[in-house]
PDB file of C-alpha atoms in Angstrom:
ATOM      1  CA  UNK M1270      -1.435  -4.714 -12.577  1.00 55.00           C
ATOM      2  CA  UNK M1271       1.910  -3.047 -11.733  1.00 72.00           C
ATOM      3  CA  UNK M1272       0.868  -1.414  -8.446  1.00 77.00           C
ATOM      4  CA  UNK M1273      -1.584  -3.239  -6.214  1.00 78.00           C
ATOM      5  CA  UNK M1274      -3.917  -1.709  -3.634  1.00 76.00           C
ATOM      6  CA  UNK M1275      -2.651  -3.052  -0.326  1.00 80.00           C
ATOM      7  CA  UNK M1276      -5.177  -4.353   2.192  1.00 86.00           C
ATOM      8  CA  UNK M1277      -3.552  -2.194   4.855  1.00 88.00           C
ATOM      9  CA  UNK M1278      -4.081   0.904   2.708  1.00 88.00           C
ATOM     10  CA  UNK M1279      -7.753   0.094   2.095  1.00 90.00           C
ATOM     11  CA  UNK M1280      -8.380  -0.621   5.795  1.00 92.00           C
ATOM     12  CA  UNK M1281      -6.611   2.610   6.771  1.00 90.00           C
ATOM     13  CA  UNK M1282      -8.725   4.602   4.325  1.00 92.00           C
ATOM     14  CA  UNK M1283     -11.978   3.121   5.676  1.00 92.00           C
ATOM     15  CA  UNK M1284     -11.004   3.713   9.322  1.00 92.00           C
ATOM     16  CA  UNK M1285      -9.927   7.288   8.671  1.00 90.00           C
ATOM     17  CA  UNK M1286     -13.100   8.053   6.708  1.00 88.00           C
ATOM     18  CA  UNK M1287     -15.173   6.772   9.636  1.00 91.00           C
ATOM     19  CA  UNK M1288     -13.150   8.923  12.042  1.00 89.00           C
ATOM     20  CA  UNK M1289     -13.664  12.031   9.899  1.00 86.00           C
ATOM     21  CA  UNK M1290     -17.426  11.377   9.667  1.00 86.00           C
ATOM     22  CA  UNK M1291     -17.671  10.955  13.452  1.00 87.00           C
ATOM     23  CA  UNK M1292     -15.760  14.213  13.953  1.00 83.00           C
ATOM     24  CA  UNK M1293     -18.075  16.034  11.541  1.00 79.00           C
ATOM     25  CA  UNK M1294     -21.207  14.758  13.330  1.00 82.00           C
ATOM     26  CA  UNK M1295     -19.889  15.629  16.803  1.00 80.00           C
ATOM     27  CA  UNK M1296     -18.809  19.151  15.848  1.00 73.00           C
ATOM     28  CA  UNK M1297     -21.562  20.062  13.360  1.00 69.00           C
ATOM     29  CA  UNK M1298     -23.398  22.388  15.745  1.00 70.00           C
ATOM     30  CA  UNK M1299     -20.379  24.120  17.273  1.00 69.00           C
ATOM     31  CA  UNK M1300     -18.258  24.973  14.224  1.00 69.00           C
ATOM     32  CA  UNK M1301     -18.688  27.197  11.143  1.00 69.00           C
ATOM     33  CA  UNK M1302     -19.459  25.799   7.713  1.00 72.00           C
ATOM     34  CA  UNK M1303     -15.870  26.400   6.602  1.00 68.00           C
ATOM     35  CA  UNK M1304     -14.702  23.873   9.214  1.00 72.00           C
ATOM     36  CA  UNK M1305     -17.201  21.256   8.015  1.00 74.00           C
ATOM     37  CA  UNK M1306     -16.237  21.907   4.397  1.00 78.00           C
ATOM     38  CA  UNK M1307     -12.616  21.319   5.332  1.00 75.00           C
ATOM     39  CA  UNK M1308     -13.586  18.010   6.960  1.00 80.00           C
ATOM     40  CA  UNK M1309     -15.344  17.109   3.716  1.00 83.00           C
ATOM     41  CA  UNK M1310     -12.128  17.932   1.863  1.00 82.00           C
ATOM     42  CA  UNK M1311     -10.238  15.707   4.333  1.00 82.00           C
ATOM     43  CA  UNK M1312     -12.555  12.839   3.442  1.00 87.00           C
ATOM     44  CA  UNK M1313     -12.170  13.430  -0.306  1.00 88.00           C
ATOM     45  CA  UNK M1314      -8.386  13.746  -0.060  1.00 88.00           C
ATOM     46  CA  UNK M1315      -8.095  10.254   1.431  1.00 90.00           C
ATOM     47  CA  UNK M1316      -9.136   8.878  -1.989  1.00 91.00           C
ATOM     48  CA  UNK M1317      -6.501  10.822  -3.957  1.00 91.00           C
ATOM     49  CA  UNK M1318      -3.793   8.111  -3.523  1.00 93.00           C
ATOM     50  CA  UNK M1319      -6.210   5.540  -5.020  1.00 94.00           C
ATOM     51  CA  UNK M1320      -6.697   7.790  -8.064  1.00 93.00           C
ATOM     52  CA  UNK M1321      -2.928   8.244  -8.432  1.00 91.00           C
ATOM     53  CA  UNK M1322      -2.496   4.465  -8.193  1.00 92.00           C
ATOM     54  CA  UNK M1323      -5.118   3.927 -10.918  1.00 91.00           C
ATOM     55  CA  UNK M1324      -3.462   6.463 -13.238  1.00 90.00           C
ATOM     56  CA  UNK M1325      -0.029   4.933 -12.573  1.00 89.00           C
ATOM     57  CA  UNK M1326      -1.298   1.459 -13.471  1.00 89.00           C
ATOM     58  CA  UNK M1327      -2.950   2.765 -16.648  1.00 89.00           C
ATOM     59  CA  UNK M1328       0.362   4.277 -17.758  1.00 85.00           C
ATOM     60  CA  UNK M1329       2.533   1.402 -16.473  1.00 84.00           C
ATOM     61  CA  UNK M1330       4.303   3.645 -13.972  1.00 86.00           C
ATOM     62  CA  UNK M1331       5.961   1.961 -10.999  1.00 87.00           C
ATOM     63  CA  UNK M1332       5.316   3.336  -7.510  1.00 90.00           C
ATOM     64  CA  UNK M1333       6.772   2.186  -4.167  1.00 90.00           C
ATOM     65  CA  UNK M1334       4.877  -0.762  -2.665  1.00 89.00           C
ATOM     66  CA  UNK M1335       4.179   1.379   0.409  1.00 91.00           C
ATOM     67  CA  UNK M1336       2.818   4.305  -1.644  1.00 93.00           C
ATOM     68  CA  UNK M1337      -0.866   3.828  -0.808  1.00 93.00           C
ATOM     69  CA  UNK M1338      -0.464   3.389   2.950  1.00 93.00           C
ATOM     70  CA  UNK M1339       2.216   6.075   3.256  1.00 94.00           C
ATOM     71  CA  UNK M1340       0.187   8.606   1.243  1.00 94.00           C
ATOM     72  CA  UNK M1341      -2.996   8.027   3.240  1.00 93.00           C
ATOM     73  CA  UNK M1342      -1.133   8.379   6.539  1.00 94.00           C
ATOM     74  CA  UNK M1343       0.596  11.547   5.306  1.00 93.00           C
ATOM     75  CA  UNK M1344      -2.669  13.150   4.158  1.00 90.00           C
ATOM     76  CA  UNK M1345      -4.305  12.227   7.464  1.00 90.00           C
ATOM     77  CA  UNK M1346      -1.371  13.630   9.444  1.00 93.00           C
ATOM     78  CA  UNK M1347      -1.349  16.923   7.539  1.00 88.00           C
ATOM     79  CA  UNK M1348      -5.056  17.643   7.093  1.00 84.00           C
ATOM     80  CA  UNK M1349      -6.837  15.902   9.973  1.00 87.00           C
ATOM     81  CA  UNK M1350      -4.226  15.838  12.740  1.00 91.00           C
ATOM     82  CA  UNK M1351      -2.396  18.976  11.663  1.00 87.00           C
ATOM     83  CA  UNK M1352      -5.283  21.290  10.819  1.00 82.00           C
ATOM     84  CA  UNK M1353      -8.505  19.772  12.182  1.00 82.00           C
ATOM     85  CA  UNK M1354      -7.061  18.676  15.545  1.00 86.00           C
ATOM     86  CA  UNK M1355      -4.682  21.671  15.635  1.00 86.00           C
ATOM     87  CA  UNK M1356      -1.430  19.699  15.850  1.00 90.00           C
ATOM     88  CA  UNK M1357       0.234  22.571  13.973  1.00 86.00           C
ATOM     89  CA  UNK M1358      -0.566  24.849  16.921  1.00 86.00           C
ATOM     90  CA  UNK M1359       0.010  22.273  19.671  1.00 92.00           C
ATOM     91  CA  UNK M1360       3.407  21.064  18.432  1.00 92.00           C
ATOM     92  CA  UNK M1361       5.699  23.645  16.817  1.00 89.00           C
ATOM     93  CA  UNK M1362       7.715  20.889  15.121  1.00 93.00           C
ATOM     94  CA  UNK M1363       4.763  19.027  13.557  1.00 93.00           C
ATOM     95  CA  UNK M1364       4.783  20.964  10.283  1.00 90.00           C
ATOM     96  CA  UNK M1365       8.576  20.713   9.909  1.00 92.00           C
ATOM     97  CA  UNK M1366       8.475  16.988  10.705  1.00 96.00           C
ATOM     98  CA  UNK M1367       5.904  16.287   7.983  1.00 95.00           C
ATOM     99  CA  UNK M1368       7.760  18.320   5.370  1.00 94.00           C
ATOM    100  CA  UNK M1369      10.970  16.497   6.270  1.00 96.00           C
ATOM    101  CA  UNK M1370       9.236  13.139   5.854  1.00 97.00           C
ATOM    102  CA  UNK M1371       7.903  14.279   2.492  1.00 96.00           C
ATOM    103  CA  UNK M1372      11.409  15.287   1.411  1.00 96.00           C
ATOM    104  CA  UNK M1373      12.623  11.750   2.101  1.00 96.00           C
ATOM    105  CA  UNK M1374       9.671   9.860   0.621  1.00 96.00           C
ATOM    106  CA  UNK M1375       9.459  12.160  -2.398  1.00 95.00           C
ATOM    107  CA  UNK M1376      12.910  10.986  -3.472  1.00 96.00           C
ATOM    108  CA  UNK M1377      11.847   7.346  -3.045  1.00 94.00           C
ATOM    109  CA  UNK M1378       8.807   7.952  -5.272  1.00 94.00           C
ATOM    110  CA  UNK M1379      10.934   9.796  -7.828  1.00 93.00           C
ATOM    111  CA  UNK M1380      13.414   6.918  -8.049  1.00 92.00           C
ATOM    112  CA  UNK M1381      10.594   4.421  -8.623  1.00 90.00           C
ATOM    113  CA  UNK M1382       8.956   6.618 -11.268  1.00 88.00           C
ATOM    114  CA  UNK M1383      11.924   6.244 -13.593  1.00 84.00           C
ATOM    115  CA  UNK M1384      11.670   2.462 -13.456  1.00 74.00           C
ATOM    116  CA  UNK M1385       9.526   1.392 -16.373  1.00 66.00           C
ATOM    117  CA  UNK M1386       9.809   4.837 -17.999  1.00 76.00           C
ATOM    118  CA  UNK M1387      13.509   5.093 -18.804  1.00 75.00           C
ATOM    119  CA  UNK M1388      15.774   2.108 -19.338  1.00 70.00           C
ATOM    120  CA  UNK M1389      19.524   2.203 -18.916  1.00 62.00           C
ATOM    121  CA  UNK M1390      21.280   1.796 -22.255  1.00 65.00           C
ATOM    122  CA  UNK M1391      24.446  -0.213 -22.781  1.00 65.00           C
ATOM    123  CA  UNK M1392      26.469   2.967 -23.312  1.00 71.00           C
ATOM    124  CA  UNK M1393      25.367   4.430 -19.978  1.00 71.00           C
ATOM    125  CA  UNK M1394      27.312   3.467 -16.877  1.00 76.00           C
ATOM    126  CA  UNK M1395      25.522   2.587 -13.652  1.00 77.00           C
ATOM    127  CA  UNK M1396      27.074   5.621 -11.983  1.00 78.00           C
ATOM    128  CA  UNK M1397      25.773   8.036 -14.627  1.00 82.00           C
ATOM    129  CA  UNK M1398      22.332   6.441 -14.582  1.00 82.00           C
ATOM    130  CA  UNK M1399      22.217   6.647 -10.770  1.00 84.00           C
ATOM    131  CA  UNK M1400      23.177  10.330 -10.903  1.00 88.00           C
ATOM    132  CA  UNK M1401      20.481  11.062 -13.482  1.00 89.00           C
ATOM    133  CA  UNK M1402      17.906   9.159 -11.426  1.00 90.00           C
ATOM    134  CA  UNK M1403      18.756  11.120  -8.289  1.00 92.00           C
ATOM    135  CA  UNK M1404      18.713  14.476 -10.087  1.00 94.00           C
ATOM    136  CA  UNK M1405      15.242  13.633 -11.390  1.00 94.00           C
ATOM    137  CA  UNK M1406      14.072  12.407  -7.954  1.00 94.00           C
ATOM    138  CA  UNK M1407      15.425  15.544  -6.272  1.00 96.00           C
ATOM    139  CA  UNK M1408      13.752  17.890  -8.775  1.00 96.00           C
ATOM    140  CA  UNK M1409      10.536  15.854  -8.597  1.00 95.00           C
ATOM    141  CA  UNK M1410      10.429  16.246  -4.811  1.00 96.00           C
ATOM    142  CA  UNK M1411      10.976  20.007  -5.003  1.00 96.00           C
ATOM    143  CA  UNK M1412       8.277  20.358  -7.683  1.00 96.00           C
ATOM    144  CA  UNK M1413       5.672  18.388  -5.709  1.00 94.00           C
ATOM    145  CA  UNK M1414       6.684  20.227  -2.537  1.00 93.00           C
ATOM    146  CA  UNK M1415       6.088  23.561  -4.264  1.00 94.00           C
ATOM    147  CA  UNK M1416       2.670  22.403  -5.475  1.00 93.00           C
ATOM    148  CA  UNK M1417       1.862  21.413  -1.879  1.00 88.00           C
ATOM    149  CA  UNK M1418       2.750  24.924  -0.671  1.00 89.00           C
ATOM    150  CA  UNK M1419       0.345  26.352  -3.257  1.00 90.00           C
ATOM    151  CA  UNK M1420      -2.291  23.917  -1.971  1.00 84.00           C
ATOM    152  CA  UNK M1421      -1.720  25.162   1.603  1.00 82.00           C
ATOM    153  CA  UNK M1422      -2.156  28.760   0.449  1.00 85.00           C
ATOM    154  CA  UNK M1423      -5.412  27.922  -1.357  1.00 84.00           C
ATOM    155  CA  UNK M1424      -6.702  26.019   1.699  1.00 78.00           C
ATOM    156  CA  UNK M1425      -6.008  29.072   3.872  1.00 79.00           C
ATOM    157  CA  UNK M1426      -7.726  31.343   1.359  1.00 80.00           C
ATOM    158  CA  UNK M1427     -10.885  29.308   0.716  1.00 79.00           C
ATOM    159  CA  UNK M1428     -11.349  27.353   3.970  1.00 72.00           C
ATOM    160  CA  UNK M1429      -9.882  29.971   6.356  1.00 71.00           C
ATOM    161  CA  UNK M1430      -7.371  27.477   7.732  1.00 70.00           C
ATOM    162  CA  UNK M1431      -3.916  28.395   9.022  1.00 70.00           C
ATOM    163  CA  UNK M1432      -1.669  25.934   7.197  1.00 72.00           C
ATOM    164  CA  UNK M1433       0.870  28.599   6.186  1.00 75.00           C
ATOM    165  CA  UNK M1434       0.610  30.559   9.444  1.00 70.00           C
ATOM    166  CA  UNK M1435      -0.036  33.547   7.210  1.00 63.00           C
ATOM    167  CA  UNK M1436       3.627  34.151   6.500  1.00 73.00           C
ATOM    168  CA  UNK M1437       6.231  33.796   3.779  1.00 80.00           C
ATOM    169  CA  UNK M1438       8.678  32.586   6.439  1.00 84.00           C
ATOM    170  CA  UNK M1439       6.622  29.422   7.029  1.00 83.00           C
ATOM    171  CA  UNK M1440       6.493  28.616   3.307  1.00 86.00           C
ATOM    172  CA  UNK M1441      10.216  29.261   2.827  1.00 90.00           C
ATOM    173  CA  UNK M1442      11.105  27.167   5.892  1.00 92.00           C
ATOM    174  CA  UNK M1443       8.939  24.276   4.680  1.00 91.00           C
ATOM    175  CA  UNK M1444      10.642  24.306   1.287  1.00 93.00           C
ATOM    176  CA  UNK M1445      14.125  24.449   2.824  1.00 96.00           C
ATOM    177  CA  UNK M1446      13.341  21.491   5.104  1.00 96.00           C
ATOM    178  CA  UNK M1447      12.049  19.480   2.124  1.00 96.00           C
ATOM    179  CA  UNK M1448      15.060  20.370  -0.012  1.00 96.00           C
ATOM    180  CA  UNK M1449      17.529  19.521   2.771  1.00 97.00           C
ATOM    181  CA  UNK M1450      15.923  16.148   3.554  1.00 97.00           C
ATOM    182  CA  UNK M1451      15.628  15.319  -0.156  1.00 97.00           C
ATOM    183  CA  UNK M1452      19.296  16.180  -0.715  1.00 97.00           C
ATOM    184  CA  UNK M1453      20.450  14.044   2.234  1.00 97.00           C
ATOM    185  CA  UNK M1454      18.304  11.134   1.007  1.00 96.00           C
ATOM    186  CA  UNK M1455      19.834  11.450  -2.473  1.00 95.00           C
ATOM    187  CA  UNK M1456      23.346  11.372  -1.009  1.00 94.00           C
ATOM    188  CA  UNK M1457      22.563   8.274   1.071  1.00 94.00           C
ATOM    189  CA  UNK M1458      21.031   6.539  -1.958  1.00 91.00           C
ATOM    190  CA  UNK M1459      23.954   7.459  -4.211  1.00 90.00           C
ATOM    191  CA  UNK M1460      26.696   6.296  -1.849  1.00 89.00           C
ATOM    192  CA  UNK M1461      24.814   3.089  -1.014  1.00 89.00           C
ATOM    193  CA  UNK M1462      24.561   2.330  -4.749  1.00 81.00           C
ATOM    194  CA  UNK M1463      28.236   3.206  -5.200  1.00 74.00           C
ATOM    195  CA  UNK M1464      29.213   0.904  -2.340  1.00 75.00           C
ATOM    196  CA  UNK M1465      27.209  -1.988  -3.823  1.00 77.00           C
ATOM    197  CA  UNK M1466      28.824  -1.429  -7.236  1.00 66.00           C
ATOM    198  CA  UNK M1467      32.309  -1.526  -5.704  1.00 68.00           C
ATOM    199  CA  UNK M1468      31.529  -4.740  -3.837  1.00 67.00           C
ATOM    200  CA  UNK M1469      30.441  -6.524  -7.014  1.00 57.00           C
TER     201      UNK M1469
END
């Protein structure tokens, strides 16, 4: 198995599922069905990283060792804390913070994805391969970020949430934050690789 399910990730998933169930029971009588359906979606979403991990292992795709734990925490922070507990309304910076974190971690995932998929040939220099890797990681982050924005729109439409604040400005700002953080992460990665190559 290339990617293993960490014990921390499994424990986190169990604890968060219990917390979501408790929240659903406590608020069942005072909230509309759309709210309870969204809690159900929260609970289902916690398992998505496990599915991704299974698919990655089946196709021999390498993911960061922290993928499971980081993904579960991110989903919990966006769906449960952000929407269910109204962190998006309580803290104006919460949404921007999460999109910035995604911009950074998306690049890390993108870099790992190429390992085991594409091998550096003898005719390719380390610098060229690093540039290609970062271009892929950057584009990967933007693509996943765009899919997430579509997800937020669909959640607002079907579950009557307020993940996009009902405006194009929120979506555009989220994408710009992701792109900026992804670009900075790529620069840091590139220059750190360049520095290591020069020291060899």
